[in-house]
C-alpha cells in the first residue's frame, strides 16, 4: 500500500521568511496530493491540492510542486505570518479508488515574530 | 451551517468498556470517514463510507465497527476498548468519492485506562 513520508517534523522560521515542507510517496499510481493545515484543538482543513497532471499550483502565498518521477511533492509558504503557525499534513491517494487518503506524519510550523 | 459535528468532545473509558462516537454532517455529502490521530503518526483511516448504505475498511479497522445510519450520520463503535485505542478521533465528509475536499469535525479525545 501507499506510504507517505514527511520532513521536517518541526520547522521554525522568522516572520516574513519562506517555509518549505517536503513529502515523498511510494505508490507511483497515486494521483491526488492534498495539503491540510491543523490549528490547535481543531480538525484539519484543506489549504491546497494538486493532481498528477499538474506540476505546480499556487494560491496567494502558498504553492505546491509535484515531481512524479522522483515521487515527491512540496509545500511552499512565502512571507510567513504568525497565523501560519500550525501543523501541516501532506497526503496521497488514488482518485479512482475513492478518497482514501494516506497522510504523512505532520510538520509543526512555528513562525516567530 | 454547522459542517461536521462530533460527540462527545472528551471521553475516558476503562479497558473493556464499549462506547459509540457520533458524527453528523449537514452539507449533503455522500462520503464520510473516521480517522484516528496519534502523535508522530499523522491521521490514519479507520473506516469510510463512500455512500449511504456502504462501508469499507481503511488502514486500521481492527477493534472498531461503524454504522452509516443515514446520509447525515456515521457512527464509530468500540466494542471492548483497549489502551491502544487512546487517541483523538476525527470524522470527515466529502461531496463524493474521488479527489474532493474532506471536511473534518473538531475531534473526540478518547483515553482508555
Coordinates of C-alpha atoms in Angstrom, one line a residue:
Chain A
X1 CA 0.0 0.0 0.0
X2 CA 0.9 3.7 -0.1
X3 CA 3.4 5.1 2.3
X4 CA 3.9 8.9 2.7
X5 CA 7.0 10.3 4.5
X6 CA 7.1 14.0 5.5
X7 CA 10.0 16.2 6.5
X8 CA 10.9 18.1 8.6
X9 CA 8.9 17.1 11.7
X10 CA 9.3 20.7 13.1
X11 CA 10.2 23.9 11.4
X12 CA 10.8 27.3 12.9
X13 CA 11.1 30.4 10.7
X14 CA 11.2 34.1 11.3
X15 CA 8.1 36.1 10.2
X16 CA 8.4 37.1 6.6
X17 CA 10.7 34.2 5.7
X18 CA 9.7 31.3 3.5
X19 CA 8.9 27.8 4.7
X20 CA 9.2 24.5 2.7
X21 CA 7.8 21.1 3.7
X22 CA 8.6 18.0 1.7
X23 CA 6.8 14.7 1.2
X24 CA 7.7 11.5 -0.6
X25 CA 5.2 8.8 -1.6
X26 CA 5.8 5.2 -2.5
X27 CA 2.9 4.2 -4.9
X28 CA 3.6 5.6 -8.4
X29 CA -0.1 5.1 -9.2
X30 CA -1.1 7.8 -6.6
X31 CA -2.5 10.9 -8.5
X32 CA -4.0 13.2 -5.9
X33 CA -2.0 15.1 -3.3
X34 CA -3.7 17.5 -0.9
X35 CA -2.2 19.5 2.0
X36 CA -4.1 20.1 5.2
X37 CA -3.5 22.6 8.0
X38 CA -4.4 21.8 11.6
X39 CA -4.7 24.5 14.2
X40 CA -4.6 23.7 17.9
X41 CA -7.7 22.0 19.1
X42 CA -9.3 21.8 15.6
X43 CA -9.7 19.4 12.8
X44 CA -7.5 19.6 9.7
X45 CA -8.5 21.9 6.9
X46 CA -7.6 21.7 3.2
X47 CA -5.3 24.5 2.1
X48 CA -4.3 23.4 -1.4
X49 CA -4.2 20.3 -3.5
X50 CA -2.6 19.1 -6.8
X51 CA -3.4 16.4 -9.3
X52 CA -0.7 14.4 -11.0
X53 CA -1.3 16.0 -14.4
X54 CA -0.1 19.4 -13.0
X55 CA 3.5 20.2 -11.9
X56 CA 2.8 23.3 -9.8
X57 CA -0.2 25.1 -8.3
X58 CA -0.3 28.5 -6.5
X59 CA -2.8 30.2 -4.3
X60 CA -1.6 33.6 -3.0
X61 CA 1.2 32.9 -0.5
X62 CA 1.1 29.1 -0.8
X63 CA 2.3 26.8 -3.6
X64 CA 2.7 23.1 -4.2
X65 CA 5.1 21.4 -6.6
X66 CA 5.0 17.8 -7.7
X67 CA 7.8 15.7 -9.2
X68 CA 6.1 12.5 -10.4
X69 CA 9.4 10.9 -11.5
X70 CA 11.0 11.3 -8.1
X71 CA 7.7 10.7 -6.3
X72 CA 7.9 13.8 -4.1
X73 CA 5.8 16.9 -3.6
X74 CA 6.4 20.0 -1.6
X75 CA 4.5 22.9 0.1
X76 CA 6.0 26.4 -0.1
X77 CA 4.7 29.2 2.1
X78 CA 6.1 32.7 1.3
X79 CA 6.1 35.8 3.5
X80 CA 5.1 33.7 6.6
X81 CA 2.9 35.3 9.2
X82 CA 2.3 34.2 12.9
X83 CA -1.1 32.9 11.8
X84 CA 0.6 30.3 9.6
X85 CA 1.8 28.6 12.8
X86 CA 0.1 25.2 12.8
X87 CA 0.6 21.5 12.0
X88 CA 0.7 20.8 8.3
X89 CA -0.1 17.4 6.8
X90 CA 0.6 16.1 3.3
X91 CA -1.4 13.2 1.9
X92 CA -1.7 11.0 -1.2
X93 CA -4.4 8.9 -2.8
X94 CA -5.6 7.2 -5.9
X95 CA -8.6 9.2 -7.1
X96 CA -10.2 6.3 -8.9
X97 CA -10.4 4.3 -5.7
X98 CA -12.2 6.9 -3.8
X99 CA -10.8 9.4 -1.4
X100 CA -8.8 7.0 0.8
X101 CA -6.1 9.4 1.8
X102 CA -2.7 8.3 3.3
X103 CA -1.3 11.1 5.4
X104 CA 2.3 12.0 6.3
X105 CA 3.2 12.3 10.0
X106 CA 2.9 16.1 10.0
X107 CA 5.1 19.1 10.3
X108 CA 4.8 21.6 13.2
X109 CA 5.5 25.1 11.8
X110 CA 6.3 27.9 14.2
X111 CA 6.6 31.4 12.8
X112 CA 8.4 33.7 15.2
X113 CA 7.6 37.4 15.2
Chain B
X1 CA -24.4 25.5 8.7
X2 CA -22.6 23.5 11.4
X3 CA -20.5 21.5 9.0
X4 CA -19.3 18.3 10.7
X5 CA -20.2 17.8 14.3
X6 CA -18.9 15.1 16.7
X7 CA -20.0 14.0 20.1
X8 CA -18.6 13.7 22.7
X9 CA -15.6 16.0 22.8
X10 CA -13.8 14.1 25.5
X11 CA -14.3 10.6 26.9
X12 CA -12.5 8.4 29.4
X13 CA -13.1 4.7 29.3
X14 CA -11.9 1.7 31.3
X15 CA -10.4 -1.2 29.5
X16 CA -13.2 -3.5 28.2
X17 CA -15.9 -0.8 28.2
X18 CA -17.8 0.0 25.0
X19 CA -18.8 3.3 23.5
X20 CA -20.1 4.9 20.3
X21 CA -18.7 8.0 18.8
X22 CA -21.3 10.0 16.9
X23 CA -20.7 12.1 13.8
X24 CA -23.2 14.1 11.7
X25 CA -22.8 16.4 8.7
X26 CA -25.2 18.9 7.2
X27 CA -23.6 19.5 3.9
X28 CA -25.5 16.8 2.0
X29 CA -22.2 14.9 1.4
X30 CA -22.2 11.4 0.2
X31 CA -18.9 10.1 1.6
X32 CA -17.9 10.0 5.3
X33 CA -14.7 8.9 7.1
X34 CA -13.4 8.0 10.5
X35 CA -9.7 8.7 11.3
X36 CA -7.5 8.4 14.4
X37 CA -4.7 10.8 15.1
X38 CA -1.7 9.7 17.2
X39 CA 1.4 11.7 18.0
X40 CA 4.0 11.4 15.2
X41 CA 1.8 9.2 13.0
X42 CA -0.5 11.7 11.2
X43 CA -4.1 10.6 10.6
X44 CA -4.9 7.0 9.8
X45 CA -8.2 5.9 8.2
X46 CA -10.2 3.5 10.3
X47 CA -13.4 3.1 8.1
X48 CA -15.1 5.0 5.4
X49 CA -18.5 5.1 3.8
X50 CA -18.4 6.0 0.1
X51 CA -22.2 6.5 0.0
X52 CA -25.2 5.8 2.2
X53 CA -25.6 2.1 2.7
X54 CA -21.9 1.2 2.1
X55 CA -19.0 0.9 4.5
X56 CA -15.4 -0.3 3.9
X57 CA -12.3 -0.9 6.0
X58 CA -9.4 1.6 6.0
X59 CA -5.9 1.3 7.2
X60 CA -6.5 0.4 10.9
X61 CA -10.0 -1.2 11.3
X62 CA -9.3 -3.8 14.0
X63 CA -11.3 -3.2 17.2
X64 CA -13.8 -0.9 15.6
X65 CA -17.2 -1.1 13.9
X66 CA -19.1 1.5 12.0
X67 CA -22.7 2.3 11.0
X68 CA -23.9 4.6 8.3
X69 CA -27.2 5.4 9.9
X70 CA -28.4 7.6 7.1
X71 CA -26.9 10.1 4.7
X72 CA -26.1 12.6 7.5
X73 CA -24.8 10.3 10.3
X74 CA -21.8 7.9 10.6
X75 CA -21.0 6.4 13.9
X76 CA -17.9 4.6 15.2
X77 CA -18.2 1.9 17.9
X78 CA -15.6 0.5 20.2
X79 CA -16.9 -2.8 21.4
X80 CA -14.2 -3.6 24.0
X81 CA -11.9 -0.6 24.5
X82 CA -8.1 -1.2 24.9
X83 CA -5.4 1.3 26.0
X84 CA -4.0 1.1 22.4
X85 CA -7.2 2.9 21.3
X86 CA -6.3 6.0 23.3
X87 CA -6.3 8.6 20.5
X88 CA -8.0 11.6 19.0
X89 CA -10.8 10.6 16.6
X90 CA -11.8 12.7 13.7
X91 CA -14.8 12.3 11.5
X92 CA -14.8 13.8 8.0
X93 CA -17.1 14.1 5.0
X94 CA -16.7 14.9 1.3
X95 CA -19.1 15.5 -1.5
X96 CA -18.5 12.1 -3.0
X97 CA -15.7 9.6 -3.8
X98 CA -12.7 10.9 -5.7
X99 CA -10.5 14.0 -5.3
X100 CA -12.8 16.2 -3.3
X101 CA -12.0 18.2 -0.2
X102 CA -12.6 16.4 3.1
X103 CA -14.2 18.5 5.8
X104 CA -13.2 17.5 9.3
X105 CA -15.1 17.7 12.6
X106 CA -13.5 19.1 15.8
X107 CA -12.4 15.6 17.1
X108 CA -13.1 13.4 20.1
X109 CA -10.3 12.9 22.6
X110 CA -10.6 9.4 24.0
X111 CA -8.5 8.0 26.8
X112 CA -8.7 4.3 27.7
X113 CA -7.2 3.4 31.1

